[in-house]
Amino acid sequence: MNIVYVNKKHQCRKAFLDEMENRFWITPNFRERLIEKRRVGFDLDQLESIKEMPAIAEKVSLSLPLVYLLMIFKDKRQVAVGVDEEGLYAITAALKTAGQRNEGASNSLVYTSL
């Protein structure tokens, strides 16, 4: 499964889905890994909606064919990701069960130490 996180400058970073915690984690960059000693993730239990983003697809090009999505969380945070077919099914399944897992609108952004 291939998942990439797209930042505001339309640069991609690899990400992976942690099915046990129902989060997707962004692969730490140099600063996060060595200086801040943390990693960044997003809690899929807090997903409110998800939609395809053709505008992002036009600006970001990768060698693999990916579907670009805008994930909108309960705390109004918006995150763009690119996923392959397998990743699309996994994230869509997480969205369908989001309302059954957590009722509160806690912060979707998650930090953990490395």
PDB file of C-alpha atoms in Angstrom:
ATOM      1  CA  MET A   1       0.000   0.000   0.000  1.00  0.00           C
ATOM      2  CA  ASN A   2       1.361   3.431  -0.940  1.00  0.00           C
ATOM      3  CA  ILE A   3       0.260   6.555   0.909  1.00  0.00           C
ATOM      4  CA  VAL A   4       1.898   9.965   0.542  1.00  0.00           C
ATOM      5  CA  TYR A   5       1.245  13.111   2.549  1.00  0.00           C
ATOM      6  CA  VAL A   6       1.036  16.310   0.474  1.00  0.00           C
ATOM      7  CA  ASN A   7       2.044  19.538   2.227  1.00  0.00           C
ATOM      8  CA  LYS A   8       0.924  23.085   1.376  1.00  0.00           C
ATOM      9  CA  LYS A   9       3.814  23.485  -1.087  1.00  0.00           C
ATOM     10  CA  HIS A  10       2.647  20.299  -2.872  1.00  0.00           C
ATOM     11  CA  GLN A  11       5.694  18.338  -1.754  1.00  0.00           C
ATOM     12  CA  CYS A  12       5.147  14.673  -0.933  1.00  0.00           C
ATOM     13  CA  ARG A  13       6.346  12.658   2.042  1.00  0.00           C
ATOM     14  CA  LYS A  14       5.777   8.963   2.527  1.00  0.00           C
ATOM     15  CA  ALA A  15       3.199   7.879   5.064  1.00  0.00           C
ATOM     16  CA  PHE A  16       1.909   4.568   6.329  1.00  0.00           C
ATOM     17  CA  LEU A  17      -1.355   3.358   7.795  1.00  0.00           C
ATOM     18  CA  ASP A  18      -1.267   1.902  11.306  1.00  0.00           C
ATOM     19  CA  GLU A  19      -4.373  -0.261  11.342  1.00  0.00           C
ATOM     20  CA  MET A  20      -4.052  -1.077  15.052  1.00  0.00           C
ATOM     21  CA  GLU A  21      -4.223   2.607  16.103  1.00  0.00           C
ATOM     22  CA  ASN A  22      -6.315   3.632  13.056  1.00  0.00           C
ATOM     23  CA  ARG A  23      -3.897   6.448  12.218  1.00  0.00           C
ATOM     24  CA  PHE A  24      -1.689   7.293   9.331  1.00  0.00           C
ATOM     25  CA  TRP A  25       1.846   8.349  10.250  1.00  0.00           C
ATOM     26  CA  ILE A  26       4.106  10.590   8.202  1.00  0.00           C
ATOM     27  CA  THR A  27       7.673   9.375   7.804  1.00  0.00           C
ATOM     28  CA  PRO A  28       9.774  11.762   9.943  1.00  0.00           C
ATOM     29  CA  ASN A  29      12.082  14.215   8.212  1.00  0.00           C
ATOM     30  CA  PHE A  30      15.577  15.090   9.474  1.00  0.00           C
ATOM     31  CA  ARG A  31      14.379  17.763  11.916  1.00  0.00           C
ATOM     32  CA  GLU A  32      11.585  15.654  13.383  1.00  0.00           C
ATOM     33  CA  ARG A  33      13.816  12.594  13.711  1.00  0.00           C
ATOM     34  CA  LEU A  34      16.994  14.089  15.186  1.00  0.00           C
ATOM     35  CA  ILE A  35      16.104  17.439  16.751  1.00  0.00           C
ATOM     36  CA  GLU A  36      12.478  17.183  17.876  1.00  0.00           C
ATOM     37  CA  LYS A  37      12.580  13.371  18.257  1.00  0.00           C
ATOM     38  CA  ARG A  38       8.956  12.951  17.296  1.00  0.00           C
ATOM     39  CA  ARG A  39       6.733  11.798  14.504  1.00  0.00           C
ATOM     40  CA  VAL A  40       3.468  13.216  13.196  1.00  0.00           C
ATOM     41  CA  GLY A  41       0.275  11.317  12.501  1.00  0.00           C
ATOM     42  CA  PHE A  42      -3.431  11.827  11.932  1.00  0.00           C
ATOM     43  CA  ASP A  43      -6.189  10.020  13.806  1.00  0.00           C
ATOM     44  CA  LEU A  44      -8.599   8.415  11.332  1.00  0.00           C
ATOM     45  CA  ASP A  45     -11.179   8.018  14.104  1.00  0.00           C
ATOM     46  CA  GLN A  46     -11.648  11.784  13.790  1.00  0.00           C
ATOM     47  CA  LEU A  47     -12.388  11.797  10.041  1.00  0.00           C
ATOM     48  CA  GLU A  48     -15.496  13.737   9.173  1.00  0.00           C
ATOM     49  CA  SER A  49     -15.386  13.531   5.368  1.00  0.00           C
ATOM     50  CA  ILE A  50     -13.125  12.727   2.468  1.00  0.00           C
ATOM     51  CA  LYS A  51     -13.196  13.811  -1.183  1.00  0.00           C
ATOM     52  CA  GLU A  52     -11.093  13.441  -4.313  1.00  0.00           C
ATOM     53  CA  MET A  53      -8.905  16.388  -5.245  1.00  0.00           C
ATOM     54  CA  PRO A  54      -8.183  16.678  -8.998  1.00  0.00           C
ATOM     55  CA  ALA A  55      -6.511  20.093  -8.459  1.00  0.00           C
ATOM     56  CA  ILE A  56      -3.833  18.500  -6.247  1.00  0.00           C
ATOM     57  CA  ALA A  57      -3.386  15.663  -8.760  1.00  0.00           C
ATOM     58  CA  GLU A  58      -2.512  18.224 -11.460  1.00  0.00           C
ATOM     59  CA  LYS A  59       0.132  19.911  -9.280  1.00  0.00           C
ATOM     60  CA  VAL A  60       1.743  16.790  -7.813  1.00  0.00           C
ATOM     61  CA  SER A  61       3.237  14.086 -10.000  1.00  0.00           C
ATOM     62  CA  LEU A  62       4.650  10.772  -8.830  1.00  0.00           C
ATOM     63  CA  SER A  63       5.749   7.702 -10.751  1.00  0.00           C
ATOM     64  CA  LEU A  64       2.903   5.642  -9.277  1.00  0.00           C
ATOM     65  CA  PRO A  65      -0.732   6.311 -10.216  1.00  0.00           C
ATOM     66  CA  LEU A  66      -2.397   7.606  -7.056  1.00  0.00           C
ATOM     67  CA  VAL A  67      -5.775   9.044  -6.152  1.00  0.00           C
ATOM     68  CA  TYR A  68      -5.437  12.324  -4.267  1.00  0.00           C
ATOM     69  CA  LEU A  69      -7.837  12.916  -1.399  1.00  0.00           C
ATOM     70  CA  LEU A  70      -8.641  15.794   0.922  1.00  0.00           C
ATOM     71  CA  MET A  71      -9.324  14.405   4.390  1.00  0.00           C
ATOM     72  CA  ILE A  72     -11.370  16.723   6.626  1.00  0.00           C
ATOM     73  CA  PHE A  73     -11.277  15.982  10.349  1.00  0.00           C
ATOM     74  CA  LYS A  74     -13.749  16.837  13.112  1.00  0.00           C
ATOM     75  CA  ASP A  75     -11.459  19.615  14.396  1.00  0.00           C
ATOM     76  CA  LYS A  76     -11.645  21.193  10.883  1.00  0.00           C
ATOM     77  CA  ARG A  77      -8.049  20.238  10.029  1.00  0.00           C
ATOM     78  CA  GLN A  78      -7.627  19.444   6.311  1.00  0.00           C
ATOM     79  CA  VAL A  79      -4.963  17.037   5.094  1.00  0.00           C
ATOM     80  CA  ALA A  80      -4.198  16.032   1.502  1.00  0.00           C
ATOM     81  CA  VAL A  81      -2.970  12.510   0.793  1.00  0.00           C
ATOM     82  CA  GLY A  82      -2.296  10.411  -2.267  1.00  0.00           C
ATOM     83  CA  VAL A  83      -3.223   6.742  -2.084  1.00  0.00           C
ATOM     84  CA  ASP A  84      -3.055   3.748  -4.369  1.00  0.00           C
ATOM     85  CA  GLU A  85      -6.016   1.392  -4.817  1.00  0.00           C
ATOM     86  CA  GLU A  86      -5.244  -0.674  -1.707  1.00  0.00           C
ATOM     87  CA  GLY A  87      -4.763   2.459   0.408  1.00  0.00           C
ATOM     88  CA  LEU A  88      -8.015   3.930  -0.884  1.00  0.00           C
ATOM     89  CA  TYR A  89      -9.962   0.887   0.325  1.00  0.00           C
ATOM     90  CA  ALA A  90      -8.251   0.968   3.743  1.00  0.00           C
ATOM     91  CA  ILE A  91      -8.906   4.681   4.346  1.00  0.00           C
ATOM     92  CA  THR A  92     -12.481   4.459   3.051  1.00  0.00           C
ATOM     93  CA  ALA A  93     -13.144   1.571   5.449  1.00  0.00           C
ATOM     94  CA  ALA A  94     -11.746   3.675   8.302  1.00  0.00           C
ATOM     95  CA  LEU A  95     -14.084   6.520   7.348  1.00  0.00           C
ATOM     96  CA  LYS A  96     -17.146   4.248   7.461  1.00  0.00           C
ATOM     97  CA  THR A  97     -16.377   3.192  11.042  1.00  0.00           C
ATOM     98  CA  ALA A  98     -15.256   6.610  12.311  1.00  0.00           C
ATOM     99  CA  GLY A  99     -18.642   7.497  13.792  1.00  0.00           C
ATOM    100  CA  GLN A 100     -18.780   4.208  15.698  1.00  0.00           C
ATOM    101  CA  ARG A 101     -15.415   4.564  17.440  1.00  0.00           C
ATOM    102  CA  ASN A 102     -15.139   7.988  19.106  1.00  0.00           C
ATOM    103  CA  GLU A 103     -17.953  10.398  19.824  1.00  0.00           C
ATOM    104  CA  GLY A 104     -15.882  13.388  20.995  1.00  0.00           C
ATOM    105  CA  ALA A 105     -14.166  15.807  18.628  1.00  0.00           C
ATOM    106  CA  SER A 106     -10.636  15.521  19.958  1.00  0.00           C
ATOM    107  CA  ASN A 107      -7.601  16.813  18.102  1.00  0.00           C
ATOM    108  CA  SER A 108      -6.895  14.799  14.951  1.00  0.00           C
ATOM    109  CA  LEU A 109      -3.178  15.643  14.902  1.00  0.00           C
ATOM    110  CA  VAL A 110      -1.093  13.185  16.928  1.00  0.00           C
ATOM    111  CA  TYR A 111       2.564  13.474  18.006  1.00  0.00           C
ATOM    112  CA  THR A 112       4.577  10.627  19.454  1.00  0.00           C
ATOM    113  CA  SER A 113       8.208  10.494  20.488  1.00  0.00           C
ATOM    114  CA  LEU A 114      10.597   8.341  18.500  1.00  0.00           C
TER     115      LEU A 114
END
